[in-house]
């Protein structure tokens, strides 16, 4: 069967991940590819699902739910894993806790509390990553201080129905490989520190996008979130 362009792109990204992992002396199996499908239509998602893509990342709640419902109506679809990776408004927490398996962009305790209280009791605990704003860019979401990070971690550990898994970041874009690595290395160091300080086993580093995939894998990414390199350039919003 001939592959579509999206399927070819997906295959290329998977091959890159394998190659970078190998160069970094890592097991490629320890890196999970999240296809970031914001603004991408359900038929395009189906092309990747036909190529065994399971993990999808979405930024916009209503758009994501609409696609989930469209896909759910498709017969014999494998079970998919949905990751919410966008900024979280407090009035969206119930829907996010209901429709997603992972939330990567938690940066306030209030949001975590609301997610915990609205996670359906029949569902497994909601997997949580804390988003760090390492560059302290005021326009971006994310935790900006160590003390805020500790407050949120301590708060989340007391909440039911959540499973704290690790950290996420979106560093300032840079074309320089070493600069890219530096930000990711910081995230990894923070994860190690949290595990030591609190006796935790956080296992997730959600970092690396289309343009900085290699640096993220070299620094220990366990989830990479790739949109453009799979689905092509998104329309400007
Ligand atoms: C859009 C987005 C991505 C994917 O970015 P690409 O450059 O298209 O690979 C990854 N993570 C987050 C949080 C995003 O919003």
Short mmCIF file of C-alpha atoms and ligand atoms in Angstrom, two decimals:
data_model
loop_
_atom_site.label_atom_id
_atom_site.label_comp_id
_atom_site.label_asym_id
_atom_site.label_seq_id
_atom_site.Cartn_x
_atom_site.Cartn_y
_atom_site.Cartn_z
CA UNK A 1 0.00 0.00 0.00
CA UNK A 2 1.39 3.43 -0.82
CA UNK A 3 1.86 5.72 2.11
CA UNK A 4 0.35 9.17 2.35
CA UNK A 5 2.58 12.18 2.91
CA UNK A 6 1.58 12.29 6.58
CA UNK A 7 2.41 8.59 6.97
CA UNK A 8 5.77 9.17 5.31
CA UNK A 9 6.45 12.12 7.64
CA UNK A 10 5.48 10.04 10.65
CA UNK A 11 7.78 7.27 9.56
CA UNK A 12 10.63 9.79 9.14
CA UNK A 13 10.08 11.21 12.64
CA UNK A 14 10.08 7.70 14.12
CA UNK A 15 13.31 6.95 12.31
CA UNK A 16 14.85 10.19 13.64
CA UNK A 17 13.85 9.25 17.17
CA UNK A 18 15.47 5.83 16.74
CA UNK A 19 18.64 7.38 15.35
CA UNK A 20 18.98 10.10 17.99
CA UNK A 21 18.30 7.59 20.75
CA UNK A 22 20.99 5.34 19.40
CA UNK A 23 23.47 8.23 19.17
CA UNK A 24 22.62 9.16 22.75
CA UNK A 25 23.08 5.58 23.95
CA UNK A 26 19.42 5.32 24.88
CA UNK A 27 16.77 2.70 24.22
CA UNK A 28 14.34 4.12 21.60
CA UNK A 29 11.53 2.29 23.40
CA UNK A 30 11.94 4.71 26.31
CA UNK A 31 10.82 7.60 24.10
CA UNK A 32 7.15 7.93 23.23
CA UNK A 33 6.07 10.06 20.30
CA UNK A 34 3.03 12.26 20.88
CA UNK A 35 1.54 13.43 17.59
CA UNK A 36 0.48 17.02 18.25
CA UNK A 37 -2.74 17.33 16.29
CA UNK A 38 -4.00 20.82 17.12
CA UNK A 39 -5.78 22.33 14.07
CA UNK A 40 -5.42 18.96 12.31
CA UNK A 41 -8.58 17.28 10.99
CA UNK A 42 -9.86 13.84 12.01
CA UNK A 43 -9.10 12.22 8.62
CA UNK A 44 -5.44 13.28 8.97
CA UNK A 45 -5.38 11.76 12.47
CA UNK A 46 -6.83 8.57 11.01
CA UNK A 47 -3.92 8.35 8.58
CA UNK A 48 -1.51 8.24 11.52
CA UNK A 49 -3.72 5.84 13.45
CA UNK A 50 -3.55 3.51 10.44
CA UNK A 51 0.23 3.71 10.96
CA UNK A 52 -0.19 2.68 14.58
CA UNK A 53 0.00 6.12 16.19
CA UNK A 54 -1.66 5.93 19.63
CA UNK A 55 -0.66 9.12 21.50
CA UNK A 56 -2.15 12.47 20.50
CA UNK A 57 -1.56 15.91 21.97
CA UNK A 58 -4.15 18.66 21.80
CA UNK A 59 -4.15 22.32 22.91
CA UNK A 60 -7.72 23.42 22.36
CA UNK A 61 -10.39 21.68 24.39
CA UNK A 62 -13.46 22.00 22.19
CA UNK A 63 -11.57 21.11 19.03
CA UNK A 64 -10.12 18.05 20.78
CA UNK A 65 -13.46 16.81 22.07
CA UNK A 66 -15.06 17.15 18.66
CA UNK A 67 -12.29 15.07 17.10
CA UNK A 68 -12.43 12.49 19.88
CA UNK A 69 -16.15 12.06 19.24
CA UNK A 70 -15.68 11.79 15.49
CA UNK A 71 -12.97 9.17 15.97
CA UNK A 72 -14.95 7.28 18.59
CA UNK A 73 -17.68 6.80 15.98
CA UNK A 74 -15.15 5.08 13.71
CA UNK A 75 -15.34 1.31 13.94
CA UNK A 76 -12.52 -0.91 15.11
CA UNK A 77 -10.28 1.91 16.24
CA UNK A 78 -7.55 1.01 18.73
CA UNK A 79 -7.69 2.65 22.12
CA UNK A 80 -6.00 6.07 21.93
CA UNK A 81 -4.19 8.07 24.61
CA UNK A 82 -5.00 11.78 24.75
CA UNK A 83 -2.62 14.38 26.14
CA UNK A 84 -3.74 17.91 26.97
CA UNK A 85 -0.74 20.19 26.35
CA UNK A 86 -2.21 23.70 26.08
CA UNK A 87 -2.83 26.50 28.57
CA UNK A 88 -5.62 25.57 31.02
CA UNK A 89 -8.47 27.89 31.91
CA UNK A 90 -10.07 27.12 35.23
CA UNK A 91 -13.57 26.71 33.74
CA UNK A 92 -12.26 23.94 31.46
CA UNK A 93 -10.88 21.65 34.14
CA UNK A 94 -13.90 19.34 34.38
CA UNK A 95 -13.91 18.64 30.66
CA UNK A 96 -10.15 18.16 30.59
CA UNK A 97 -10.26 15.73 33.53
CA UNK A 98 -13.01 13.80 31.73
CA UNK A 99 -11.62 13.64 28.20
CA UNK A 100 -7.87 13.23 28.65
CA UNK A 101 -5.44 10.65 30.03
CA UNK A 102 -2.56 13.06 30.59
CA UNK A 103 -2.28 16.79 31.30
CA UNK A 104 1.19 18.22 30.61
CA UNK A 105 0.54 21.89 31.27
CA UNK A 106 -0.33 22.17 34.95
CA UNK A 107 1.31 25.26 36.44
CA UNK A 108 -0.98 26.26 39.34
CA UNK A 109 -2.16 24.27 42.34
CA UNK A 110 -5.71 25.57 41.86
CA UNK A 111 -5.83 23.89 38.46
CA UNK A 112 -4.52 20.61 39.90
CA UNK A 113 -7.14 20.75 42.67
CA UNK A 114 -9.92 21.27 40.18
CA UNK A 115 -8.66 18.44 37.95
CA UNK A 116 -8.47 16.12 40.97
CA UNK A 117 -12.00 16.88 42.06
CA UNK A 118 -13.51 16.40 38.63
CA UNK A 119 -11.63 13.29 37.53
CA UNK A 120 -14.31 10.60 37.06
CA UNK A 121 -14.04 8.02 39.86
CA UNK A 122 -14.30 5.17 37.36
CA UNK A 123 -11.25 6.40 35.45
CA UNK A 124 -7.64 5.67 36.43
CA UNK A 125 -5.77 8.55 38.07
CA UNK A 126 -5.11 11.46 35.73
CA UNK A 127 -1.41 11.63 34.78
CA UNK A 128 0.06 15.05 35.49
CA UNK A 129 3.17 16.88 34.32
CA UNK A 130 4.12 20.28 35.67
CA UNK A 131 5.00 22.87 33.06
CA UNK A 132 8.13 24.87 33.81
CA UNK A 133 8.83 28.26 32.26
CA UNK A 134 12.62 28.04 32.36
CA UNK A 135 13.25 31.24 30.44
CA UNK A 136 10.91 33.18 32.70
CA UNK A 137 9.11 34.52 29.65
CA UNK A 138 6.17 36.43 31.05
CA UNK A 139 4.05 35.75 27.96
CA UNK A 140 4.23 32.00 28.45
CA UNK A 141 2.54 29.60 30.83
CA UNK A 142 4.59 27.64 33.30
CA UNK A 143 6.05 27.69 36.77
CA UNK A 144 8.82 30.28 37.08
CA UNK A 145 10.34 29.72 40.52
CA UNK A 146 11.69 26.82 42.55
CA UNK A 147 9.57 27.75 45.54
CA UNK A 148 6.41 27.71 43.40
CA UNK A 149 7.44 24.32 42.03
CA UNK A 150 7.84 22.88 45.53
CA UNK A 151 4.51 24.32 46.67
CA UNK A 152 2.71 22.73 43.74
CA UNK A 153 4.45 19.37 44.11
CA UNK A 154 3.65 19.19 47.83
CA UNK A 155 0.05 20.18 47.13
CA UNK A 156 -0.43 17.66 44.34
CA UNK A 157 0.97 14.79 46.39
CA UNK A 158 -1.94 15.30 48.80
CA UNK A 159 -4.61 15.26 46.09
CA UNK A 160 -6.66 12.19 45.12
CA UNK A 161 -7.20 10.91 41.55
CA UNK A 162 -3.98 12.45 40.22
CA UNK A 163 -0.68 10.76 39.49
CA UNK A 164 2.20 13.20 39.33
CA UNK A 165 4.49 11.86 36.58
CA UNK A 166 7.05 14.54 35.78
CA UNK A 167 7.90 17.82 34.11
CA UNK A 168 7.27 19.54 30.81
CA UNK A 169 8.80 22.59 29.14
CA UNK A 170 8.73 24.62 25.93
CA UNK A 171 12.10 26.41 25.83
CA UNK A 172 12.62 29.64 23.94
CA UNK A 173 13.23 28.63 20.30
CA UNK A 174 16.91 28.49 19.40
CA UNK A 175 18.75 27.17 16.35
CA UNK A 176 21.79 26.31 18.42
CA UNK A 177 22.00 22.68 19.50
CA UNK A 178 23.97 23.35 22.69
CA UNK A 179 21.58 26.13 23.74
CA UNK A 180 18.66 23.77 23.16
CA UNK A 181 20.34 21.11 25.28
CA UNK A 182 20.91 23.51 28.16
CA UNK A 183 17.21 24.14 28.77
CA UNK A 184 16.36 20.45 28.58
CA UNK A 185 19.22 19.60 30.92
CA UNK A 186 17.77 22.02 33.47
CA UNK A 187 14.44 20.20 33.33
CA UNK A 188 16.11 16.85 33.87
CA UNK A 189 18.10 18.20 36.83
CA UNK A 190 14.89 19.50 38.41
CA UNK A 191 13.24 16.09 37.99
CA UNK A 192 16.18 14.36 39.67
CA UNK A 193 16.10 16.86 42.53
CA UNK A 194 12.36 16.38 43.10
CA UNK A 195 12.79 12.61 43.18
CA UNK A 196 15.59 12.89 45.73
CA UNK A 197 13.97 15.51 47.91
CA UNK A 198 10.54 13.88 48.10
CA UNK A 199 11.49 10.23 47.60
CA UNK A 200 9.46 10.08 44.40
CA UNK A 201 9.77 8.04 41.21
CA UNK A 202 8.77 10.65 38.66
CA UNK A 203 9.59 9.09 35.30
CA UNK A 204 8.47 11.61 32.71
CA UNK A 205 10.27 14.39 30.86
CA UNK A 206 7.92 15.87 28.26
CA UNK A 207 10.25 17.91 26.06
CA UNK A 208 11.26 18.29 22.44
CA UNK A 209 9.22 19.46 19.44
CA UNK A 210 9.82 19.40 15.69
CA UNK A 211 12.81 21.77 15.78
CA UNK A 212 14.60 20.55 18.91
CA UNK A 213 13.87 16.84 18.93
CA UNK A 214 17.49 15.74 18.93
CA UNK A 215 18.57 17.96 21.83
CA UNK A 216 15.61 16.76 23.90
CA UNK A 217 16.38 13.10 23.24
CA UNK A 218 20.04 13.66 24.10
CA UNK A 219 18.95 15.14 27.44
CA UNK A 220 16.57 12.35 28.38
CA UNK A 221 13.12 13.16 26.96
CA UNK A 222 10.59 10.37 27.55
CA UNK A 223 7.78 12.09 25.62
CA UNK A 224 8.47 14.16 22.54
CA UNK A 225 5.61 16.31 21.23
CA UNK A 226 5.77 16.66 17.45
CA UNK A 227 3.26 18.45 15.25
CA UNK A 228 4.70 20.24 12.23
CA UNK A 229 7.15 17.50 11.23
CA UNK A 230 4.23 15.05 10.96
CA UNK A 231 1.23 17.09 9.80
CA UNK A 232 2.97 19.99 8.06
CA UNK A 233 2.88 23.69 8.83
CA UNK A 234 -0.19 24.85 10.73
CA UNK A 235 -2.24 27.82 9.56
CA UNK A 236 -1.36 30.95 11.54
CA UNK A 237 -4.04 31.59 14.16
C1 LIG B 1 2.16 22.96 19.07
C2 LIG B 1 2.89 22.33 20.18
C3 LIG B 1 3.84 21.33 19.95
C4 LIG B 1 4.27 20.86 18.58
O1 LIG B 1 5.09 21.82 17.99
P1 LIG B 1 5.73 21.57 16.53
O2 LIG B 1 6.74 22.65 16.44
O3 LIG B 1 4.61 21.73 15.56
O4 LIG B 1 6.31 20.22 16.51
C5 LIG B 1 4.44 20.74 21.06
N1 LIG B 1 4.13 21.11 22.31
C6 LIG B 1 3.22 22.07 22.57
C7 LIG B 1 2.92 22.43 23.97
C8 LIG B 1 2.57 22.72 21.52
O5 LIG B 1 1.69 23.68 21.79
#
